Coordinates of N, CA and C and ligand atoms in Angstrom, one line a residue:
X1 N 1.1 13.1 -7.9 CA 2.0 13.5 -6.8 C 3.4 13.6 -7.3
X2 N 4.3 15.0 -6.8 CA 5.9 14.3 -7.3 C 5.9 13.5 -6.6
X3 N 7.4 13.2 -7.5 CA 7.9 11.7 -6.6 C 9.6 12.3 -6.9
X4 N 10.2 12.3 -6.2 CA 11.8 12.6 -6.5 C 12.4 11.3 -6.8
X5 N 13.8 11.3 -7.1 CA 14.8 10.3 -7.3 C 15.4 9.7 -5.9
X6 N 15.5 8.6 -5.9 CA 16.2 8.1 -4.4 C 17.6 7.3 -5.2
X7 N 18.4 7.9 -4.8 CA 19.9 7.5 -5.2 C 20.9 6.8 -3.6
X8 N 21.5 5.8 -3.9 CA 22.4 5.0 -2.8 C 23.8 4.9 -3.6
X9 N 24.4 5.1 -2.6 CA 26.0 4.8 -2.9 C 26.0 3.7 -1.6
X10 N 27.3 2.1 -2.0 CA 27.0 1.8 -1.5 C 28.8 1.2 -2.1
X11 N 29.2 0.7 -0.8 CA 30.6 -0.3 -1.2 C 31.6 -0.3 0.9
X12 N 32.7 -1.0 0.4 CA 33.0 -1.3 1.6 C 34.0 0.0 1.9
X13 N 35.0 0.2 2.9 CA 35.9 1.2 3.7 C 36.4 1.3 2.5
X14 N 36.8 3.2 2.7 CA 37.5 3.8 1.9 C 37.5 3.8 0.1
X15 N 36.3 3.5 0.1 CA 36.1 3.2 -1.4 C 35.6 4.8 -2.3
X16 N 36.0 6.0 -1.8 CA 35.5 7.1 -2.6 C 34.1 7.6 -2.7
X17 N 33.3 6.9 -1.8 CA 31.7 7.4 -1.6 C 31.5 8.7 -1.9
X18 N 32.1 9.3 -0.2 CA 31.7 10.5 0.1 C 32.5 11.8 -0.9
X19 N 34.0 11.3 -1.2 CA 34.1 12.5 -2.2 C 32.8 12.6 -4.0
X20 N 32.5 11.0 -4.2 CA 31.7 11.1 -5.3 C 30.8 11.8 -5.0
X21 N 29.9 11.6 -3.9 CA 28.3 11.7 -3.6 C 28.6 12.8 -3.4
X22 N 29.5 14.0 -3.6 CA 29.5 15.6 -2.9 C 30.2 16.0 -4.5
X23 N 30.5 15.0 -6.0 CA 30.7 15.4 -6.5 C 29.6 15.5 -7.9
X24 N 28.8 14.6 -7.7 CA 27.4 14.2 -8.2 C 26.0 15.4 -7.7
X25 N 26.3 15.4 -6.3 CA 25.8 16.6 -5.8 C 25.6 18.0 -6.5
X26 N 26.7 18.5 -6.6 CA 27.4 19.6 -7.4 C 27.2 19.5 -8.5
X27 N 26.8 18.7 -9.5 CA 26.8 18.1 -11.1 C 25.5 18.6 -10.9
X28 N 24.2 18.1 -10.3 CA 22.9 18.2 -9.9 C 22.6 19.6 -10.2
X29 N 23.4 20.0 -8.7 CA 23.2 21.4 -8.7 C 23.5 22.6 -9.5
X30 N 24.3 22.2 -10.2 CA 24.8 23.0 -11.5 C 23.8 22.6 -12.5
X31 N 23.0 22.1 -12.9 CA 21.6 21.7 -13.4 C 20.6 22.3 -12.7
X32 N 20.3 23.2 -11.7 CA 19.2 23.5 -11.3 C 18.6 22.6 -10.4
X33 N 18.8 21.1 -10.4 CA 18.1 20.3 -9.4 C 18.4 20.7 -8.1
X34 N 17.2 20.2 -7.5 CA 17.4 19.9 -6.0 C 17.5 18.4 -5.2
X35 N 18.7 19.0 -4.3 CA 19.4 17.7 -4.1 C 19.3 18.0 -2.6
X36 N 19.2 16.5 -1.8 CA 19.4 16.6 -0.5 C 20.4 15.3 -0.4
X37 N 21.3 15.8 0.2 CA 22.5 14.7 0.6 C 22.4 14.1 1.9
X38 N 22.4 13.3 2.0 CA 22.3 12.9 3.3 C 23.2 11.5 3.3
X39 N 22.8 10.8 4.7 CA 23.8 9.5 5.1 C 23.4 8.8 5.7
X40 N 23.6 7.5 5.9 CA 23.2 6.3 7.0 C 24.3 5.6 7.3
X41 N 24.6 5.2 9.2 CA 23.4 5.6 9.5 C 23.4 6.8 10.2
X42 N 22.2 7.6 10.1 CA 22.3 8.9 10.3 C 21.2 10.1 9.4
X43 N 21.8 11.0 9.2 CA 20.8 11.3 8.1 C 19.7 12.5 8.8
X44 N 19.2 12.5 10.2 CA 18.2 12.8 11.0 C 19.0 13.2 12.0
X45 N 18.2 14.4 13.4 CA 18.8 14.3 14.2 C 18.8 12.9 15.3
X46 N 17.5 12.4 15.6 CA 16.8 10.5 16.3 C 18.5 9.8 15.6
X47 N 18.6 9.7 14.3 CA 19.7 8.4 13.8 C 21.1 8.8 14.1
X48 N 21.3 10.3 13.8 CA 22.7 10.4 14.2 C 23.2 10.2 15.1
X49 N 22.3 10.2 16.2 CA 22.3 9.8 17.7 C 22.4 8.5 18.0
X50 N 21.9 7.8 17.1 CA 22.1 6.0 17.2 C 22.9 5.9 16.6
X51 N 24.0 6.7 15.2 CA 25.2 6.7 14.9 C 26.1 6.8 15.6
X52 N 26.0 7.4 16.5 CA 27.1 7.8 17.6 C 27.1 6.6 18.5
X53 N 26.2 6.0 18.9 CA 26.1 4.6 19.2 C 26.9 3.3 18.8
X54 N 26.4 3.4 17.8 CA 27.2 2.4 16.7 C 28.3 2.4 16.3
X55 N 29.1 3.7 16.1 CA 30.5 3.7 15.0 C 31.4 3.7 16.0
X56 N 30.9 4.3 17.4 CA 32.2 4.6 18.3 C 32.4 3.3 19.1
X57 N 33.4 3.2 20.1 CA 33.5 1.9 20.7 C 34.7 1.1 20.0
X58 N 34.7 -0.5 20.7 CA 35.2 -1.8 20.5 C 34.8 -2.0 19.6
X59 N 35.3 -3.1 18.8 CA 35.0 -4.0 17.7 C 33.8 -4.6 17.7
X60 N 33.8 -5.5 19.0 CA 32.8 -5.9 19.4 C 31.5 -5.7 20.6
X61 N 31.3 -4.4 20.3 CA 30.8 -3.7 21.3 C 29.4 -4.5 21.3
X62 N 28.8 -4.3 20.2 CA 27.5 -5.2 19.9 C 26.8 -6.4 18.9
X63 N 26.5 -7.0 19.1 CA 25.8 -8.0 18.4 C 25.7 -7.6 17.2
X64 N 26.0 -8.7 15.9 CA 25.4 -7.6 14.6 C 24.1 -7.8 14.4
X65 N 23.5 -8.7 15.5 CA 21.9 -8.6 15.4 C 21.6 -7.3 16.1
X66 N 21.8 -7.0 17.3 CA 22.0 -5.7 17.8 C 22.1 -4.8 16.8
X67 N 22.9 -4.7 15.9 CA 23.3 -3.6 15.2 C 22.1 -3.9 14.3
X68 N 21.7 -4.6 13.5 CA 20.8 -4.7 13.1 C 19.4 -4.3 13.5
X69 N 19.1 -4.4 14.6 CA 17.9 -3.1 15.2 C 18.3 -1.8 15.2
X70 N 19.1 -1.4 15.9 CA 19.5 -0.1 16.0 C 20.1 0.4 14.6
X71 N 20.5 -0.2 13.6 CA 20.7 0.3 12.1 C 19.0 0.6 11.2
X72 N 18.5 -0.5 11.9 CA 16.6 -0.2 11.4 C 16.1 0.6 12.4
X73 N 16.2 1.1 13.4 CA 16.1 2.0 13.9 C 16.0 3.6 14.0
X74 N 17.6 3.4 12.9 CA 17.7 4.7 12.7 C 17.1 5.1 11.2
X75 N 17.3 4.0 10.2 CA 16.7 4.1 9.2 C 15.3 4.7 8.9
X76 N 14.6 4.1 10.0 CA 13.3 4.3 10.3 C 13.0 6.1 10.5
X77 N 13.9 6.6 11.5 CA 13.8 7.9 11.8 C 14.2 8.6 10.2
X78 N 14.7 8.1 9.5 CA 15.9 8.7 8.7 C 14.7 9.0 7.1
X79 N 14.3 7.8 7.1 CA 13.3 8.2 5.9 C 11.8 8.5 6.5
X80 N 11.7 8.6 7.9 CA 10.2 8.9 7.8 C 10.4 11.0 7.9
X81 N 11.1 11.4 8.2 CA 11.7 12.4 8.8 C 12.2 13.3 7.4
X82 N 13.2 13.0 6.6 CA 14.5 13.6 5.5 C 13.9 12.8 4.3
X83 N 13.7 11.6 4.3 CA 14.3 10.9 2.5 C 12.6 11.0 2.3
X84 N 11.6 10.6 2.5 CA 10.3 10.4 2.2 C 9.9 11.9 2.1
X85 N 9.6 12.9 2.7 CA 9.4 14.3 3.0 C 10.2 14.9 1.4
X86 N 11.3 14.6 1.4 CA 11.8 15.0 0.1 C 11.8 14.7 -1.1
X87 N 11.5 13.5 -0.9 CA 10.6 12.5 -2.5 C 9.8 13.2 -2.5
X88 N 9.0 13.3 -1.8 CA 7.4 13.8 -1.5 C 7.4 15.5 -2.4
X89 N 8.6 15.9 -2.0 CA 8.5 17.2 -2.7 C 9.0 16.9 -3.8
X90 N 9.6 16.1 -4.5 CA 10.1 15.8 -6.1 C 11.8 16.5 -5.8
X91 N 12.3 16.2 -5.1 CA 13.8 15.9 -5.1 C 14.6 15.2 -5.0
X92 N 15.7 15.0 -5.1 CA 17.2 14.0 -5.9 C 17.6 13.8 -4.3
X93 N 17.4 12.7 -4.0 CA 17.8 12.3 -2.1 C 19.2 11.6 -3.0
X94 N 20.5 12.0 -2.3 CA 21.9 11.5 -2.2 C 21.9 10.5 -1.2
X95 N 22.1 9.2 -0.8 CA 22.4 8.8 0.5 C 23.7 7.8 0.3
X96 N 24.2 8.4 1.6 CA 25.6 7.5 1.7 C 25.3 6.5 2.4
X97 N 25.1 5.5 1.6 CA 24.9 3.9 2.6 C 23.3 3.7 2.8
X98 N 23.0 2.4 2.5 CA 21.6 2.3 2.7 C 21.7 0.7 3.3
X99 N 20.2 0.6 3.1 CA 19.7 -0.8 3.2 C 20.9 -2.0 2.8
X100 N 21.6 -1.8 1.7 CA 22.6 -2.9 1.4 C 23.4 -3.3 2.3
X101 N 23.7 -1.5 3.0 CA 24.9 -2.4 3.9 C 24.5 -3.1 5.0
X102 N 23.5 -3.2 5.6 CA 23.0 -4.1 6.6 C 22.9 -5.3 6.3
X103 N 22.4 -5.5 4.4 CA 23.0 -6.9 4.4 C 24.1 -6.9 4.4
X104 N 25.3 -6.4 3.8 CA 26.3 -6.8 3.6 C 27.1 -6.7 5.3
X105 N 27.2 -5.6 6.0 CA 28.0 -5.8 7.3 C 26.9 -6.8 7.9
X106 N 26.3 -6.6 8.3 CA 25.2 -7.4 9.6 C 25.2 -8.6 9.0
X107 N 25.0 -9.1 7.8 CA 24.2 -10.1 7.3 C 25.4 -10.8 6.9
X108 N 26.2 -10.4 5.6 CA 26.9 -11.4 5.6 C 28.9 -10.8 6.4
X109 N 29.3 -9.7 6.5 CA 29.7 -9.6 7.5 C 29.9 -10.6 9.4
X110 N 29.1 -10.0 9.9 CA 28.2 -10.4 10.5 C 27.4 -12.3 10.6
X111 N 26.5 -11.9 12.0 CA 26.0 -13.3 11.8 C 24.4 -12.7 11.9
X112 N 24.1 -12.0 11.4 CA 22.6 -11.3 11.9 C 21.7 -12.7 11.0
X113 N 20.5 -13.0 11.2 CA 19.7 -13.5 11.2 C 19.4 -13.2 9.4
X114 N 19.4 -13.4 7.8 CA 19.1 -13.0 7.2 C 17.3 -12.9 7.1
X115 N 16.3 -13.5 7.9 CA 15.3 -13.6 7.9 C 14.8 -12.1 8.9
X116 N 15.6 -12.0 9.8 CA 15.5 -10.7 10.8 C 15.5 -9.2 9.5
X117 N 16.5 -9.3 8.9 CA 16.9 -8.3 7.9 C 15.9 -8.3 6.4
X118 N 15.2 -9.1 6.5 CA 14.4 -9.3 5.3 C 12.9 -9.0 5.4
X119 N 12.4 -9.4 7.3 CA 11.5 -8.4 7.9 C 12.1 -7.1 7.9
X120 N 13.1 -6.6 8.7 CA 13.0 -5.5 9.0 C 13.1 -4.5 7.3
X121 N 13.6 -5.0 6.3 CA 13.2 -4.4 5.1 C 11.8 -4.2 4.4
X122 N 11.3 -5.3 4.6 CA 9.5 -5.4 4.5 C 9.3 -4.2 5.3
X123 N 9.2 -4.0 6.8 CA 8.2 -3.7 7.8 C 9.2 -1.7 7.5
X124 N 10.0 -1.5 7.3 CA 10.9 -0.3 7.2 C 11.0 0.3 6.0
X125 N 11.9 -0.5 5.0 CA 11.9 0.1 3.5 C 10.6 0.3 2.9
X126 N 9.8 -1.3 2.9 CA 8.6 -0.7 2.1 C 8.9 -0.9 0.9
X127 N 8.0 -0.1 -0.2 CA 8.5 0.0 -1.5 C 9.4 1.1 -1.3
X128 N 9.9 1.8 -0.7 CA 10.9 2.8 -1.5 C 12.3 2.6 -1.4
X129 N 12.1 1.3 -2.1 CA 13.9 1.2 -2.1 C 14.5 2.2 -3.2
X130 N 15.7 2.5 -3.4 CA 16.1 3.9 -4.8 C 15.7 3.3 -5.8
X131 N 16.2 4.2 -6.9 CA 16.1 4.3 -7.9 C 17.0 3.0 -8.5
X132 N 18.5 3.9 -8.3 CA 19.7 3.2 -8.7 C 20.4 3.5 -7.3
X133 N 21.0 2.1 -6.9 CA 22.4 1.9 -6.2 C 23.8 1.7 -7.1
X134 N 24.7 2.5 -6.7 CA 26.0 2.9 -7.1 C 26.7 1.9 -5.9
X135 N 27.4 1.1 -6.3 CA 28.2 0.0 -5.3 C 29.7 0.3 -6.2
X136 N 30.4 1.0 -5.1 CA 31.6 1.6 -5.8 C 32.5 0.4 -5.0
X137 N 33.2 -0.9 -6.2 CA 34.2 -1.5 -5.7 C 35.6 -1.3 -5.4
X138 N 35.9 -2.3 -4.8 CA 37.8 -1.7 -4.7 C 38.0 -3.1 -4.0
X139 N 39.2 -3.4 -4.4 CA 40.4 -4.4 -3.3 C 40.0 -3.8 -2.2
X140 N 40.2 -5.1 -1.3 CA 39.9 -4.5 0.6 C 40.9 -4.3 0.7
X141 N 42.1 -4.6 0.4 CA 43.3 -4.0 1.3 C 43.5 -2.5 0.6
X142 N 43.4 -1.9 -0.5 CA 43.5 -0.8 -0.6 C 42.6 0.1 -0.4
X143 N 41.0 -0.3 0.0 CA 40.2 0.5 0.7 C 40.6 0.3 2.3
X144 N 41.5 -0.2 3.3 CA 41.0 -0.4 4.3 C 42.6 0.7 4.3
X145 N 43.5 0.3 3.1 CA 44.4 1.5 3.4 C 44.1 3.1 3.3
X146 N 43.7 3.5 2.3 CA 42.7 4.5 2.4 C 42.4 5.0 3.4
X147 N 41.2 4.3 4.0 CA 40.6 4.7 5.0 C 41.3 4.7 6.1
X148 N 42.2 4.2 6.6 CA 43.3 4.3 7.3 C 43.7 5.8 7.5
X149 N 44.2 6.0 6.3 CA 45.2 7.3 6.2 C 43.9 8.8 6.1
X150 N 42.9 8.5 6.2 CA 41.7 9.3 6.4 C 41.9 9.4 7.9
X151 N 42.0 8.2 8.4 CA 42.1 8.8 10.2 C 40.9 8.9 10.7
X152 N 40.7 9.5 11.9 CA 39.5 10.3 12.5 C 38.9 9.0 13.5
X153 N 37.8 9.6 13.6 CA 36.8 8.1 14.7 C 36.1 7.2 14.0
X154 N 35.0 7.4 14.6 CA 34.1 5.9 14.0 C 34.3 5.0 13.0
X155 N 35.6 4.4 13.7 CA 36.2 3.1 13.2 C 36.1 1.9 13.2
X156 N 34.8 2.2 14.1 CA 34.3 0.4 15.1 C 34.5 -0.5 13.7
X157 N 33.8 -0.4 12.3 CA 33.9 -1.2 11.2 C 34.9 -1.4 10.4
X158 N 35.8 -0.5 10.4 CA 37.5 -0.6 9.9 C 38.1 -1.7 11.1
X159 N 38.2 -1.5 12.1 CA 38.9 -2.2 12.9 C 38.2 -3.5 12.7
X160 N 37.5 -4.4 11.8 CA 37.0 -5.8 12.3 C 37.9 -6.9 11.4
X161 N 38.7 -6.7 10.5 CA 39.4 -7.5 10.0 C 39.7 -7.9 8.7
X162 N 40.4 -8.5 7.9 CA 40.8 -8.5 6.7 C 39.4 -9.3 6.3
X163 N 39.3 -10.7 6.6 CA 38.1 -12.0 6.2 C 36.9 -11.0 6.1
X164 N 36.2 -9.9 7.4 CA 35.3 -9.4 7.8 C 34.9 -8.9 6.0
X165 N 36.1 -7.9 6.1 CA 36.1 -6.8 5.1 C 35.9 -8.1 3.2
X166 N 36.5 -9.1 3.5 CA 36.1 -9.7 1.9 C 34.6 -10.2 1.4
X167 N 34.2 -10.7 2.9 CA 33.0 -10.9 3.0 C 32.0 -10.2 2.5
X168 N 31.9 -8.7 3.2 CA 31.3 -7.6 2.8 C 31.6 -7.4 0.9
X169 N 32.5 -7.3 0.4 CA 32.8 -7.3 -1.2 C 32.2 -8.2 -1.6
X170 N 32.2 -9.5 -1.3 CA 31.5 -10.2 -2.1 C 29.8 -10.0 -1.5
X171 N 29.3 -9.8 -0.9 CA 28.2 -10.0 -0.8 C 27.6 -8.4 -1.4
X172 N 28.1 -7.5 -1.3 CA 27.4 -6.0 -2.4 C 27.5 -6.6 -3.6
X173 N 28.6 -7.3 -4.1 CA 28.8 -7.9 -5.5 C 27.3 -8.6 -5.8
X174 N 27.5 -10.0 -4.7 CA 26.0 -11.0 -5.2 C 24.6 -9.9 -5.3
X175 N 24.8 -8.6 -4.5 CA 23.2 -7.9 -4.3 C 23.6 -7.3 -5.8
X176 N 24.7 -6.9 -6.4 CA 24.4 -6.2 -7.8 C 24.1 -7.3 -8.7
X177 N 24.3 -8.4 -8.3 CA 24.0 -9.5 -9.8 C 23.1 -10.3 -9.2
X178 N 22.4 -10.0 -7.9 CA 20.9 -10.2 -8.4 C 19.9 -9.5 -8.1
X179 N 20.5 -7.7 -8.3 CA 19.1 -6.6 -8.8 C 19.9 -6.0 -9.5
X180 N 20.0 -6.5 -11.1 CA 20.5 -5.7 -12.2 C 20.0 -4.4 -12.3
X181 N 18.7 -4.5 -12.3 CA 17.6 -3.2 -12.4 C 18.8 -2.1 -11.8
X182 N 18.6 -1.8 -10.2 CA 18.7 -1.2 -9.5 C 20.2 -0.9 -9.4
X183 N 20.8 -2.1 -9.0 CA 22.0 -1.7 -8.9 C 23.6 -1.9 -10.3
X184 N 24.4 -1.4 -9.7 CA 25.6 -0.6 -10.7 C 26.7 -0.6 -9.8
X185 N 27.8 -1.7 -10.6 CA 28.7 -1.5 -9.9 C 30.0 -0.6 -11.1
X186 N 30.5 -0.1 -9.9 CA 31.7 1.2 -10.4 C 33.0 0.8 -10.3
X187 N 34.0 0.2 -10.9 CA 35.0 0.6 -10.6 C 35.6 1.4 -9.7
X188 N 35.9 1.4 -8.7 CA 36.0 2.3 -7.9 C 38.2 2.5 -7.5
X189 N 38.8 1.6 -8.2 CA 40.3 1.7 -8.2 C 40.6 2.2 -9.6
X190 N 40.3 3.2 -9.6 CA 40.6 4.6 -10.7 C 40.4 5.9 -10.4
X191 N 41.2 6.8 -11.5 CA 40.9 7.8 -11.3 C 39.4 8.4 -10.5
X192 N 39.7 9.4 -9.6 CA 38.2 10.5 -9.3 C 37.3 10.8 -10.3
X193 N 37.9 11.3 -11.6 CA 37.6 11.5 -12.7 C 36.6 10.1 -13.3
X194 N 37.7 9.5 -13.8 CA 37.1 8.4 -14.0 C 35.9 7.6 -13.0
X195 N 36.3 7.5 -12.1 CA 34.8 7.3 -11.1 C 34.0 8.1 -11.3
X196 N 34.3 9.6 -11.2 CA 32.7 10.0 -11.8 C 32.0 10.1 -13.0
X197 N 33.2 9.6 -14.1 CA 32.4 10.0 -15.0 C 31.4 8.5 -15.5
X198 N 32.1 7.3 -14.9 CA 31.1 6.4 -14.8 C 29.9 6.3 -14.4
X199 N 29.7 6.5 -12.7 CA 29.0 7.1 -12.1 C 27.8 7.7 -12.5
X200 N 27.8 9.3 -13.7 CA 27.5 10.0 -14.5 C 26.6 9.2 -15.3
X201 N 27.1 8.0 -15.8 CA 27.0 7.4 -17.3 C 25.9 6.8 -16.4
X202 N 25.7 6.4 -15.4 CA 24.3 4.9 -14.8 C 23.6 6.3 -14.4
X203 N 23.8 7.4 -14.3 CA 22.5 8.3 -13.2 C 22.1 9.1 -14.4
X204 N 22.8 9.6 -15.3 CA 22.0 10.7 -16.1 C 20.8 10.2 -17.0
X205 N 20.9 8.2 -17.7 CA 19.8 8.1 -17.8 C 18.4 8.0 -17.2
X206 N 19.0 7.8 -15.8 CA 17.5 7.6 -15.0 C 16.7 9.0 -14.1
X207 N 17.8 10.0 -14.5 CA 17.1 11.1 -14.8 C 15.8 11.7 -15.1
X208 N 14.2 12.3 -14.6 CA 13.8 12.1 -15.2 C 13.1 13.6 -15.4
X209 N 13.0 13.8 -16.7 CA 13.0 16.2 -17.2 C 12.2 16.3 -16.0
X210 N 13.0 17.9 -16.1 CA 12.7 18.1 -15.1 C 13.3 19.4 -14.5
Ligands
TMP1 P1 30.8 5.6 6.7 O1 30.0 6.8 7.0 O2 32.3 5.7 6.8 O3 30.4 4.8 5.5 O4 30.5 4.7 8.0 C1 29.4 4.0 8.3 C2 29.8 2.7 8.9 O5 28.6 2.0 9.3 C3 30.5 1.8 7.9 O6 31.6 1.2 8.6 C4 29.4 0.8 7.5 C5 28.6 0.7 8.7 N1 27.1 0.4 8.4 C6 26.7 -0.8 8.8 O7 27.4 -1.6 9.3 N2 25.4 -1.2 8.5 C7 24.5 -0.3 7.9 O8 23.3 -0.6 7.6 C8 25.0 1.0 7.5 C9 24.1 2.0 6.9 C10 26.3 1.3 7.8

């Protein structure tokens, strides 16, 4: 059967995700591959609709156990629907945000249940976690500035606080140093350039002909 590549970008506010993952995209595609880009949470039309749930509002609109269902929720719709269907055809799935950040906002963020979030990975992810996770870091205060001067809505997670936001850094950190395999962390307070060409350097080996 093919089997495509499952790729995650993963870090806290304002850290250069979305310009990378549309610039990796493009690298792909100028290679002939096929690439599906997608996002979480979201990704589907079922999840975007529980994104719109989630990102808009108060601070504290909901429980981060709450969020924790309705983030596996949407996940659920998100890979049985888009990421699985496109493995399945032997294609390069892009996703902005995965499984990590549930631990990292919900879990250690958050006060979610880490045993709730380790079912709902069993019973949802399954074996298809990615290939490689890309955890692009940065200082929180210059990602939260960033993202700031980005503007726009779905802010509910920007607005929760300086502690909130260190929390989340250190706990992507602890998930890259303890799944070396999988995950790669990036420098992410440098150059565009320089971010991607690091970036480059962890994905072109796990490339596979093609
Ligand atoms: P983004 O598209 O700007 O990355 O926004 C998604 C927001 O949702 C971001 O603030 C992180 C948050 N989020 C969680 O809290 N848990 C999750 O599992 C995911 C995928 C995202």
């Amino acid at each position: 059967m093919a089997t495509g590549i499952f790729i995650t970008f993963e870090g806290g506010e304002g850290a250069g995700k979305s310009t990378q993952i549309r610039r990796l995209a493009q690298r792909l595609n100028t290679m002939g591959r096929d690439v599906v880009l997608t996002r979480e949470p979201g990704g589907s039309e079922g999840a975007e609709a529980i994104r719109d749930l989630l990102l808009n509002g108060a601070a504290e609109k909901w429980s981060a156990t709450t969020e924790t269902l309705l983030m596996y929720a949407a996940r659920r719709d998100h890979l049985e629907r888009v990421v699985r269907p496109a493995l399945a055809e032997g294609k390069i799935v892009l996703c902005d945000r995965f499984a990590d950040s549930t631990r990292a906002y919900q879990g250690a963020g958050g006060d979610a249940d880490p045993g709730l979030i380790e079912a709902m990975e069993r019973y949802v992810v399954g074996s298809d976690w990615p290939s490689v996770t890309l955890i692009l870091d940065l200082p929180v205060d210059k990602g939260l500035t960033r993202a700031a001067s980005r503007g726009g809505g779905e802010a509910r997670f920007e607005s929760k606080g300086q502690a909130f936001h260190e929390r989340l850094r250190a706990a992507f950190l602890a998930i890259a140093e303890r799944e070396p395999q999988r995950c790669v962390v990036v420098v992410a307070d440098q150059s565009i350039d320089a971010v991607e060409a690091d970036i480059w350097a962890a994905v072109e080996p796990r490339l596979k002909a093609g």
